[in-house]
Amino acid sequence: MNIAVVSAEVAPWSKTGGLGDVCGALPRALAALGERVLTIAPRYKAYPDAWDTGVRARIYLFGQTHEVGYFHAETDGVHHLFVDHPSFHRAGIYGDSYGAYGDNLFRFALLSRAAIEACTRVPLNGEPLGEDVIFHANDWHTGVLPLYLEALYRPAGRFSRAGTVLGIHNAGHQGTTAAHEFAGLDVSARWWPAADFDGRLNPLKCGATLARKIIAVSPNYAREITRDLGFGLEGIFSSRGRDLFGILNGVDDAWDPRTDKHLEQTYGIEDVAEGKRANKAALQRELGLPARPDVPMLGLVARLDHQKGVDLVQAAAPWLLRHDVQLVMLGSGSSALEGWFREAERTWPDKVRGWVGFNERLAHRIEAGADIFLMPSRFEPCGLNQMYSMRYGTVPVVHATGGLVDTVETFDPLEDRGTGWAFPTFSVEGLVEAMGWALYTFRGHKDAWRGIQRRGMERDFSWDRSARLYRDAYEASRP
Ligand code: ADP
């Protein structure tokens, strides 16, 4: 199968979050299954490993012809093309300190057109990918790709067998803009209803209407976007019925406690107790917390965004910190929450550390050193940290939403099953009750705790598993 993954972000070249991670890791897993995979993303800057193919395409958009170039890299059996155009060479991917760039529709429509053109123009070690391809567009940015295929190419007898899939990583961003911009896209006005959202142009809606299949990043999120978390597109998503799938993201090999280079001591399921003891002691030493092996250590790593529900931890903190616990938090974003991190350190100096910033190493060390991981997200399309936690024998306490429902099963002491606690209602009481159970079990029921850890560590969150499901959906997306 020939697969073109088209995205505004492909890690490690460009990434602001989960979208970049998925578009970096999924293609590798598909290539390992023997598929021919090409990722196509903007060339935001000069990448030392990507070379100019010399191929140019001229694309008419917004009343002008634009010339794009293509740079090529190949890693782990995956081809990567980077579309070169001056509008991509900016400080940010989507915007800067003044907000989102005003020409984002143009920039990502250009990416989408350039991606389709690349399939027949750019040789990849000999042959171009060809017209018998599956286009996997992602989020609102490339939502217009299926529109171009239906409006410009298929009517001309081209790409007649090509499949189209739209990946939904976060339906909260839709790229909505003024209706008059539709004229700039250079397709017939007869296609306007696909993009029309209350009289504005909505690229995500356009993709959700015209892609032959839609894949949300978890089965539960696929249901939620048809009900109450579709940010206005619930009706569109539910009308797609059997074309809408949910496939859980996988976990990258960089997050494996047996090989993790950031840890004080690596460990696996057989020596989880010793491994976690060593990593907890190291974290306490590093952060200047009292060196106590027995104290329950709570960890939190998150973008400090409304979505992540860190304000719930703030509200529950007086209750939580009345207990004999340590709380280690890492994150950046909202200045109010960053301020609260600092204030909490001052209020509970022997119990709380709040590290403001982005710190890959510390994120790994928190996953390994903590006993309990907090993830009270308001909504969470898939979520990675709860899966990392389970791999590291760190028991997650989460709000039951999105992918957190698919991955964390609440502990049932009678059946001796479950991998953590998922509280049903987004409220301080919900978090406090779940934390009450977690602390009670950690302190008083060591055998049960070890069972929770073991079941979490045994879960298969591999990309291989997810890539096989993607492959089935791709096959089903052909006309
Ligand atoms: P989202 O994509 O919505 O941010 P996920 O849970 O899917 O949430 O993924 C978040 C990723 O970003 C994880 O790999 C997490 O460890 C990482 N991360 C978030 N904040 C930080 C931070 N301050 N420092 C280091 N890593 C972080």
mmCIF file of N, CA and C in Angstrom, residues 19 25 37 40 70 91 110 135 160 204 228 241 278 297 303 311 323 329 360 403 460:
data_model
loop_
_atom_site.group_PDB
_atom_site.id
_atom_site.type_symbol
_atom_site.label_atom_id
_atom_site.label_comp_id
_atom_site.label_asym_id
_atom_site.label_seq_id
_atom_site.Cartn_x
_atom_site.Cartn_y
_atom_site.Cartn_z
ATOM 1 N N LEU A 19 -0.017 15.699 17.741
ATOM 2 C CA LEU A 19 -0.111 15.580 16.283
ATOM 3 C C LEU A 19 1.250 15.256 15.662
ATOM 4 N N ALA A 25 5.642 8.831 14.469
ATOM 5 C CA ALA A 25 5.761 7.427 14.883
ATOM 6 C C ALA A 25 4.925 6.460 14.039
ATOM 7 N N VAL A 37 5.613 4.344 2.765
ATOM 8 C CA VAL A 37 5.025 5.498 3.445
ATOM 9 C C VAL A 37 5.827 6.762 3.181
ATOM 10 N N ILE A 40 4.373 14.194 4.377
ATOM 11 C CA ILE A 40 4.515 15.474 3.686
ATOM 12 C C ILE A 40 4.140 16.587 4.661
ATOM 13 N N TYR A 70 10.494 20.841 -3.126
ATOM 14 C CA TYR A 70 10.349 19.658 -2.261
ATOM 15 C C TYR A 70 11.723 19.209 -1.773
ATOM 16 N N ALA A 91 8.763 32.277 12.482
ATOM 17 C CA ALA A 91 9.196 31.893 13.839
ATOM 18 C C ALA A 91 8.357 30.742 14.397
ATOM 19 N N LEU A 110 -2.019 25.354 0.551
ATOM 20 C CA LEU A 110 -0.848 25.169 -0.314
ATOM 21 C C LEU A 110 -0.167 23.830 0.004
ATOM 22 N N PHE A 135 -4.386 8.951 1.039
ATOM 23 C CA PHE A 135 -4.025 10.225 1.668
ATOM 24 C C PHE A 135 -4.536 10.230 3.106
ATOM 25 N N SER A 160 -8.307 8.146 -9.193
ATOM 26 C CA SER A 160 -9.648 7.572 -9.062
ATOM 27 C C SER A 160 -9.701 6.483 -7.986
ATOM 28 N N LEU A 204 -12.007 22.052 9.060
ATOM 29 C CA LEU A 204 -12.176 20.734 9.692
ATOM 30 C C LEU A 204 -13.487 20.108 9.237
ATOM 31 N N ASP A 228 -20.981 15.335 22.528
ATOM 32 C CA ASP A 228 -20.899 16.662 23.153
ATOM 33 C C ASP A 228 -19.504 17.262 23.083
ATOM 34 N N GLY A 241 -21.418 8.111 10.735
ATOM 35 C CA GLY A 241 -21.681 6.753 11.213
ATOM 36 C C GLY A 241 -20.546 5.772 11.046
ATOM 37 N N ALA A 278 14.687 3.408 43.586
ATOM 38 C CA ALA A 278 15.900 4.148 43.214
ATOM 39 C C ALA A 278 15.551 5.455 42.506
ATOM 40 N N MET A 297 4.308 9.452 46.409
ATOM 41 C CA MET A 297 4.692 10.602 45.582
ATOM 42 C C MET A 297 3.729 10.718 44.407
ATOM 43 N N ARG A 303 0.812 20.265 29.675
ATOM 44 C CA ARG A 303 0.691 21.644 29.212
ATOM 45 C C ARG A 303 -0.297 22.309 30.160
ATOM 46 N N ASP A 311 -6.356 23.051 37.171
ATOM 47 C CA ASP A 311 -7.054 23.870 38.167
ATOM 48 C C ASP A 311 -7.789 22.996 39.193
ATOM 49 N N HIS A 323 -2.587 15.321 53.752
ATOM 50 C CA HIS A 323 -2.065 13.960 53.907
ATOM 51 C C HIS A 323 -0.543 13.983 53.838
ATOM 52 N N MET A 329 5.176 18.510 40.219
ATOM 53 C CA MET A 329 4.462 18.919 39.011
ATOM 54 C C MET A 329 5.434 19.570 38.023
ATOM 55 N N GLU A 360 12.197 17.554 29.103
ATOM 56 C CA GLU A 360 12.003 16.159 28.682
ATOM 57 C C GLU A 360 12.550 15.184 29.743
ATOM 58 N N GLY A 403 -9.665 9.311 25.496
ATOM 59 C CA GLY A 403 -8.797 8.144 25.503
ATOM 60 C C GLY A 403 -8.465 7.654 26.899
ATOM 61 N N ASP A 460 -0.580 -3.652 26.234
ATOM 62 C CA ASP A 460 0.127 -3.459 24.971
ATOM 63 C C ASP A 460 -0.280 -2.106 24.380
#
